[in-house]
PDB file of C-alpha atoms in Angstrom:
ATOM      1  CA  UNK A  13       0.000   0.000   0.000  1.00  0.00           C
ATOM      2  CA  UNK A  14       0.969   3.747  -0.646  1.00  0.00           C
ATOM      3  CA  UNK A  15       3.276   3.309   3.063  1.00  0.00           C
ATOM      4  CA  UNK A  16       5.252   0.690   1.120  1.00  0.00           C
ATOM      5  CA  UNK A  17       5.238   2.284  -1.730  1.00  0.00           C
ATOM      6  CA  UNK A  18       6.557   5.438  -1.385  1.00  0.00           C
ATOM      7  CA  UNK A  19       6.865   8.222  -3.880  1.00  0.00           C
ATOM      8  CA  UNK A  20       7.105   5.490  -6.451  1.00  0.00           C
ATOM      9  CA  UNK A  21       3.455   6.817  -7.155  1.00  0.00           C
ATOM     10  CA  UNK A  22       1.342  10.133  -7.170  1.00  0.00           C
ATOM     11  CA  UNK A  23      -0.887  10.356  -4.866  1.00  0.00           C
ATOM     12  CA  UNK A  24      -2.187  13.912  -5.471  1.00  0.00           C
ATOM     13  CA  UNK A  25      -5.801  13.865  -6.423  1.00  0.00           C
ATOM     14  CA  UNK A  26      -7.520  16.803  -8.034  1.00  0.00           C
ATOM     15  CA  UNK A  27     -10.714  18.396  -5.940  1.00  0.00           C
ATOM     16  CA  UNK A  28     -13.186  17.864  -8.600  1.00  0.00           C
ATOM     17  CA  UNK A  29     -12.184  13.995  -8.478  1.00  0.00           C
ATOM     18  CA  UNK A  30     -12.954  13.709  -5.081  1.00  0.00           C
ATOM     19  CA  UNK A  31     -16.573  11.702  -5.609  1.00  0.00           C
ATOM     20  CA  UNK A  32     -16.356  10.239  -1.747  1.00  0.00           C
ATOM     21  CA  UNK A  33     -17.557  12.892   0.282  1.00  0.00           C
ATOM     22  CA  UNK A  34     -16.628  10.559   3.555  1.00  0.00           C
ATOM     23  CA  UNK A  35     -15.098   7.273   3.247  1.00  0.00           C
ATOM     24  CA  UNK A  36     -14.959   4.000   5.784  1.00  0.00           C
ATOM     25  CA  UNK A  37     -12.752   1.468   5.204  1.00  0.00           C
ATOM     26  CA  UNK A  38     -13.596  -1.497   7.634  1.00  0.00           C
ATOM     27  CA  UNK A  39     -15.041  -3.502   9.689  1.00  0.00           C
ATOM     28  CA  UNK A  40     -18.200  -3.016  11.805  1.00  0.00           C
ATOM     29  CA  UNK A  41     -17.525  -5.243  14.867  1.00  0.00           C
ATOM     30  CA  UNK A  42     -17.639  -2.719  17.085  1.00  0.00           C
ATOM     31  CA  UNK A  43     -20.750  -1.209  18.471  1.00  0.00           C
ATOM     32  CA  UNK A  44     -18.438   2.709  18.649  1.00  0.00           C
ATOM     33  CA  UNK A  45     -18.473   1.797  14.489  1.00  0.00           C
ATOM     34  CA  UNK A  46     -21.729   1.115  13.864  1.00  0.00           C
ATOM     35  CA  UNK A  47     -23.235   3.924  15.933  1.00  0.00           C
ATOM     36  CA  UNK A  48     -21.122   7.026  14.766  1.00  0.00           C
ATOM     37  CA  UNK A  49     -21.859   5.152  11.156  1.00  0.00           C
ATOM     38  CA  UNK A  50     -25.881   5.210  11.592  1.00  0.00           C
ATOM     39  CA  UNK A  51     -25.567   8.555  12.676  1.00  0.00           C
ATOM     40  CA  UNK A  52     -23.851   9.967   9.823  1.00  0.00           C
ATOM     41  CA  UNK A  53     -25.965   8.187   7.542  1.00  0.00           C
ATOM     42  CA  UNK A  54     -29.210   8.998   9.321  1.00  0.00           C
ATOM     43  CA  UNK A  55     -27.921  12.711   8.891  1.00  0.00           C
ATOM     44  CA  UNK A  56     -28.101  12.067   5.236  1.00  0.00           C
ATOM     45  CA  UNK A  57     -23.965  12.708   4.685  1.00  0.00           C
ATOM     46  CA  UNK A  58     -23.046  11.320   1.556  1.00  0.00           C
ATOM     47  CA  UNK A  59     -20.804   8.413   3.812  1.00  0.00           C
ATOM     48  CA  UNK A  60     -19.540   5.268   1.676  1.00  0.00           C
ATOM     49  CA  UNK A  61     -18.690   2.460   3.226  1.00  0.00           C
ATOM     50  CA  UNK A  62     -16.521  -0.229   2.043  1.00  0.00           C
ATOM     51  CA  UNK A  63     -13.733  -2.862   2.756  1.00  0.00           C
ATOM     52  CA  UNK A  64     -13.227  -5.320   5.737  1.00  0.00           C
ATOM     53  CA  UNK A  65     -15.560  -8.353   5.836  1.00  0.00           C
ATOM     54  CA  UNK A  66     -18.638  -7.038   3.459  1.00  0.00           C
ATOM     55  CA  UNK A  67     -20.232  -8.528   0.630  1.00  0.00           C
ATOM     56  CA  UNK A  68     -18.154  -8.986  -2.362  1.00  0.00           C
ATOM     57  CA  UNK A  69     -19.394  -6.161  -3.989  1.00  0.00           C
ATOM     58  CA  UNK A  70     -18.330  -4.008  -0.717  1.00  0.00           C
ATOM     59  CA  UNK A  71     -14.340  -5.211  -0.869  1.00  0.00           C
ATOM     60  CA  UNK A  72     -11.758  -4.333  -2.950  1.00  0.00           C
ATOM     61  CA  UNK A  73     -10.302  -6.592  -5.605  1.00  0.00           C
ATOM     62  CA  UNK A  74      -6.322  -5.267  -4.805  1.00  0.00           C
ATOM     63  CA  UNK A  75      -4.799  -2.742  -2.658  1.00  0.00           C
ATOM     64  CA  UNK A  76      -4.597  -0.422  -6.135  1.00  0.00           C
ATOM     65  CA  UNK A  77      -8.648  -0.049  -5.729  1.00  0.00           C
ATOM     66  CA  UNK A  78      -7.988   0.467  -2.045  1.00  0.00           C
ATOM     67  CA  UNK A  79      -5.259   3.108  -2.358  1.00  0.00           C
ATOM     68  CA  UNK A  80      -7.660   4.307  -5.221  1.00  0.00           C
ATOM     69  CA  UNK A  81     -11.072   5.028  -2.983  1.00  0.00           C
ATOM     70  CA  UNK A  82      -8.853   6.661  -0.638  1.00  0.00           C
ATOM     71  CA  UNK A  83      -7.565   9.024  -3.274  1.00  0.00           C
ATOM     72  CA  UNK A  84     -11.405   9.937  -4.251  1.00  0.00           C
ATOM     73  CA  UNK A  85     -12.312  11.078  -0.597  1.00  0.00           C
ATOM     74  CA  UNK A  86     -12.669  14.106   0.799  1.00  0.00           C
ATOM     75  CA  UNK A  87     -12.557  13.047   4.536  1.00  0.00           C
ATOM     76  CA  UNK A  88     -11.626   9.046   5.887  1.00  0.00           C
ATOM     77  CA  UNK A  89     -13.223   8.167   9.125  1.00  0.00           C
ATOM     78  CA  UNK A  90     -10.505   6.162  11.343  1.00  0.00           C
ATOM     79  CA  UNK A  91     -11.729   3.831  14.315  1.00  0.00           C
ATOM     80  CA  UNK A  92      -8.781   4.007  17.342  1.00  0.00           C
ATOM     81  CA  UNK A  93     -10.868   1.237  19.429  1.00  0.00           C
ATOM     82  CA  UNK A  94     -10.137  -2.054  18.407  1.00  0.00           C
ATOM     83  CA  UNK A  95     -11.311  -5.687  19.649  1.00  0.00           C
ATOM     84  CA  UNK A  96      -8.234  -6.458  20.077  1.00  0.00           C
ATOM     85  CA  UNK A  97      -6.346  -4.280  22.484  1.00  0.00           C
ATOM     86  CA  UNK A  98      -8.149  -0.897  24.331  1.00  0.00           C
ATOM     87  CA  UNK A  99      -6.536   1.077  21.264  1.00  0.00           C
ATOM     88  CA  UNK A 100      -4.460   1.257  18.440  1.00  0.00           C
ATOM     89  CA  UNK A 101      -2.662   3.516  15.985  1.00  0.00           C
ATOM     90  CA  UNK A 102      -4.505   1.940  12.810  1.00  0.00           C
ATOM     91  CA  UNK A 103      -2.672   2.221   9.566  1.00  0.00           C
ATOM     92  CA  UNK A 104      -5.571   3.682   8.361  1.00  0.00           C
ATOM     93  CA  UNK A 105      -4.453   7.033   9.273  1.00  0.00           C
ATOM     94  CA  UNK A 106      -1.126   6.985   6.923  1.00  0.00           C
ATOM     95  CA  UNK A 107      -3.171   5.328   4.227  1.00  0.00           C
ATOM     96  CA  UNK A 108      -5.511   8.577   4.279  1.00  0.00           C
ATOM     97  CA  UNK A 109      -2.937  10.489   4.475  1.00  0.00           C
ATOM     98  CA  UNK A 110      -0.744   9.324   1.934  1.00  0.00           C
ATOM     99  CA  UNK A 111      -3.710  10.141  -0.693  1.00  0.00           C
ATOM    100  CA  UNK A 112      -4.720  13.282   0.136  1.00  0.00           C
ATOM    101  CA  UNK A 113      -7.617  12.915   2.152  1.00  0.00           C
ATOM    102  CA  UNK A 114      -8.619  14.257   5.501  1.00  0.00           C
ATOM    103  CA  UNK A 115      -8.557  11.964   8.124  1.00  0.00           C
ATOM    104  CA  UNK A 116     -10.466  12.027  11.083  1.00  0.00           C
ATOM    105  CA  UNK A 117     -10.150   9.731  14.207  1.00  0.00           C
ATOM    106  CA  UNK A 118     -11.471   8.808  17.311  1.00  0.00           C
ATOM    107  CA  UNK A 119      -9.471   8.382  20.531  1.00  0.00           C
ATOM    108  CA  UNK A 120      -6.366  10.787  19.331  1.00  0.00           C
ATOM    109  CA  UNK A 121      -4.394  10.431  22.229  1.00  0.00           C
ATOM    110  CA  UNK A 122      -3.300   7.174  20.954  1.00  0.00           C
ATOM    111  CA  UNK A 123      -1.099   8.840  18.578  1.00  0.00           C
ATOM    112  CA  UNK A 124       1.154  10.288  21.446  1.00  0.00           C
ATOM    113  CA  UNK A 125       4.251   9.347  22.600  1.00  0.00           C
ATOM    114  CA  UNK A 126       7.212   9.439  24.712  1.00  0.00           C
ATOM    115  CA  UNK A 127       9.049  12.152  22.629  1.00  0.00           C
ATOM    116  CA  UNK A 128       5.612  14.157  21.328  1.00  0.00           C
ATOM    117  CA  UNK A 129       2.812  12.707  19.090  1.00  0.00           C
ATOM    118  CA  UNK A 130       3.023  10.791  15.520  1.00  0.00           C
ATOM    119  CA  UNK A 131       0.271  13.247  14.210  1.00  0.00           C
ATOM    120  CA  UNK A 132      -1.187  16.331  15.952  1.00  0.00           C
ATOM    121  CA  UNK A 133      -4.932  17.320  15.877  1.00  0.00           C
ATOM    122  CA  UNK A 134      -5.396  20.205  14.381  1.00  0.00           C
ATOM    123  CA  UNK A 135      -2.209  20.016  12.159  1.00  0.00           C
ATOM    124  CA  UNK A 136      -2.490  16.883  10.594  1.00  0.00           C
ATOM    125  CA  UNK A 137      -5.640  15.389  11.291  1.00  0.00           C
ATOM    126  CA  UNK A 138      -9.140  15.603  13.528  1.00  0.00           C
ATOM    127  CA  UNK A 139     -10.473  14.206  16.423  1.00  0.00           C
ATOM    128  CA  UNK A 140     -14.290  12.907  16.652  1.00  0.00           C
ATOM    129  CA  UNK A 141     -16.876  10.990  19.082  1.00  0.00           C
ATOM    130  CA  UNK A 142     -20.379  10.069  18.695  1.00  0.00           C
ATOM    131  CA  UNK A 143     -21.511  13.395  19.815  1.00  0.00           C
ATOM    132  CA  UNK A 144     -19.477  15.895  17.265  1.00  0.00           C
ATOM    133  CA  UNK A 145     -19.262  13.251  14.392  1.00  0.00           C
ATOM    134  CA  UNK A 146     -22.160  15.190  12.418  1.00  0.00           C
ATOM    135  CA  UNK A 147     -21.264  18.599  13.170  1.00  0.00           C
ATOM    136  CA  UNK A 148     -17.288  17.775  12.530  1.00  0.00           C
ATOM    137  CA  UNK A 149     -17.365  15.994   9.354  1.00  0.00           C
ATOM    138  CA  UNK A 150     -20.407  18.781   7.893  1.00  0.00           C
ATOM    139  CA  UNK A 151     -17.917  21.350   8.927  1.00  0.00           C
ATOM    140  CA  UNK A 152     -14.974  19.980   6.974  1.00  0.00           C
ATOM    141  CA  UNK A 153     -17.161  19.273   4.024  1.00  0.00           C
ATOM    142  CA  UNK A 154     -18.742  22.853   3.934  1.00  0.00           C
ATOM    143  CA  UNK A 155     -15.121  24.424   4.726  1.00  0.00           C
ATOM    144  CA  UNK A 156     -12.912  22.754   2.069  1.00  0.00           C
ATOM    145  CA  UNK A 157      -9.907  25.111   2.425  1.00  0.00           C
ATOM    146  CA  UNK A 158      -9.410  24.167   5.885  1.00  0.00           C
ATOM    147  CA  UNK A 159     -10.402  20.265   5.459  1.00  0.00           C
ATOM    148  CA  UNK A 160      -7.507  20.666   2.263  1.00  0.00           C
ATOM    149  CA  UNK A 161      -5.042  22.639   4.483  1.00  0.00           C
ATOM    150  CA  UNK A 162      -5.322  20.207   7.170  1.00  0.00           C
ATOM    151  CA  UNK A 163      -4.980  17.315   4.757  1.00  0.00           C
ATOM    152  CA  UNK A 164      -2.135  18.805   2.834  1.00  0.00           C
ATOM    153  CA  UNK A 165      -0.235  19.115   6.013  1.00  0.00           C
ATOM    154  CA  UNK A 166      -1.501  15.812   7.055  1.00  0.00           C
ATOM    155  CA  UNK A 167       0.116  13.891   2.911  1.00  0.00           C
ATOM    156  CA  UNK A 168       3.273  16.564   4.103  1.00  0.00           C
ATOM    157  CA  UNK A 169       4.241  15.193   7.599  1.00  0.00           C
ATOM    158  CA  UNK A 170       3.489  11.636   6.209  1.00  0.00           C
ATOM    159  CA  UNK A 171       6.062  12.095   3.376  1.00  0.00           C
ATOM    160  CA  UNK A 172       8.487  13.604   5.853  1.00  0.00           C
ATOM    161  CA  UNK A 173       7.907  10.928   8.681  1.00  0.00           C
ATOM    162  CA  UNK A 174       6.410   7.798   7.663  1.00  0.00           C
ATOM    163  CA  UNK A 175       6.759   7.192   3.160  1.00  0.00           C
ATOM    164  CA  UNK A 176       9.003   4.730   1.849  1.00  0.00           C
ATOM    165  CA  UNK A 177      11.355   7.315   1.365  1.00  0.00           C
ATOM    166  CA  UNK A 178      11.903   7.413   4.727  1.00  0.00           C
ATOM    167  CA  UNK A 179      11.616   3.884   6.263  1.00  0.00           C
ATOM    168  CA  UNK A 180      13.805   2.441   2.781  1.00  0.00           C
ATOM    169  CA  UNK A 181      15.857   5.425   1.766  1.00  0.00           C
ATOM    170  CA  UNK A 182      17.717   2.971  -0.598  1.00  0.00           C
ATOM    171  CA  UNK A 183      15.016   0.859  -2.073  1.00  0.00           C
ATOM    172  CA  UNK A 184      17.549  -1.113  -4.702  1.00  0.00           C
ATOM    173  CA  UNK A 185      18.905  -2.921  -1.474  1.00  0.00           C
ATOM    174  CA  UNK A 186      15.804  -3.654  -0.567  1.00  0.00           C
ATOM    175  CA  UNK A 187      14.556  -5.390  -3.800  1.00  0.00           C
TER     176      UNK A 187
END
């Protein structure tokens, strides 16, 4: 995926692309998931929801038409709670990142450190709950130089912190 791949590929989409007003990659086995998603969608925001363990005509045939959704959305919804520990830094945030979309997550704080924070709210990225998910994600849609400032930031400090350039400087050795 675009963390692996680097700058090997473009990931700058135009505006007028951008069909996905919101975006969900995932799964919903969580009941956080499911209720933030019911309320967007009872709120009638264009939300499209895709990937993780959904009908066939829900997934994605490669990560290409992965990478590629992300790269049509305006704003990514990220899930910090997981079944599987309290909560994680998902890899969803990079992959949102890495195509130019705004992402906004729940639980934030899991992004700090010892040394500072991976991403900062604000700067990079947003913070959301089941309260402020309606009134968050129609402010970013309805303020689209701020949602693209923040998201520009967001694809800047990923290229600078987290791209294949960084991790594999020298990518022949790799290969």
């Amino acid at each position: 995926f675009p963390v692996t791949i680097g700058s090997y590929k473009r990931y700058e989409t135009d505006e007028s692309e951008k069909v996905n007003d919101v975006l969900f990659c995932g799964s919903l086995h969580l009941e956080e998931r499911t209720s933030i998603l019911r309320k967007l969608l009872d709120n009638k925001i264009n939300l499209r929801i895709a990937g993780g363990r959904w009908p066939a005509e829900n997934t994605f045939e490669n990560f290409e038409d992965y990478a590629n959704e992300f790269r049509k959305t305006k704003i990514s919804l990220n899930f910090a709670a997981s079944p599987y520990c309290r909560y994680q830094r998902k890899g969803r945030i990079a992959e949102s990142m890495a195509c130019g979309a705004l992402c906004i997550t729940t639980y934030a704080d899991v992004l700090k450190n010892r040394t500072g924070t991976w991403f900062e709210v604000g700067k990079h990225l947003v913070e959301f709950n089941l309260d402020n998910c309606v009134d968050v994600v129609n402010y970013y849609l309805k303020n689209d130089a701020e949602r693209i400032k923040i998201a520009d930031a967001g694809y800047k400090h990923w290229k600078e912190t987290c791209s294949a350039d960084i991790f594999w400087p020298d990518r022949k050795s790799v290969v």
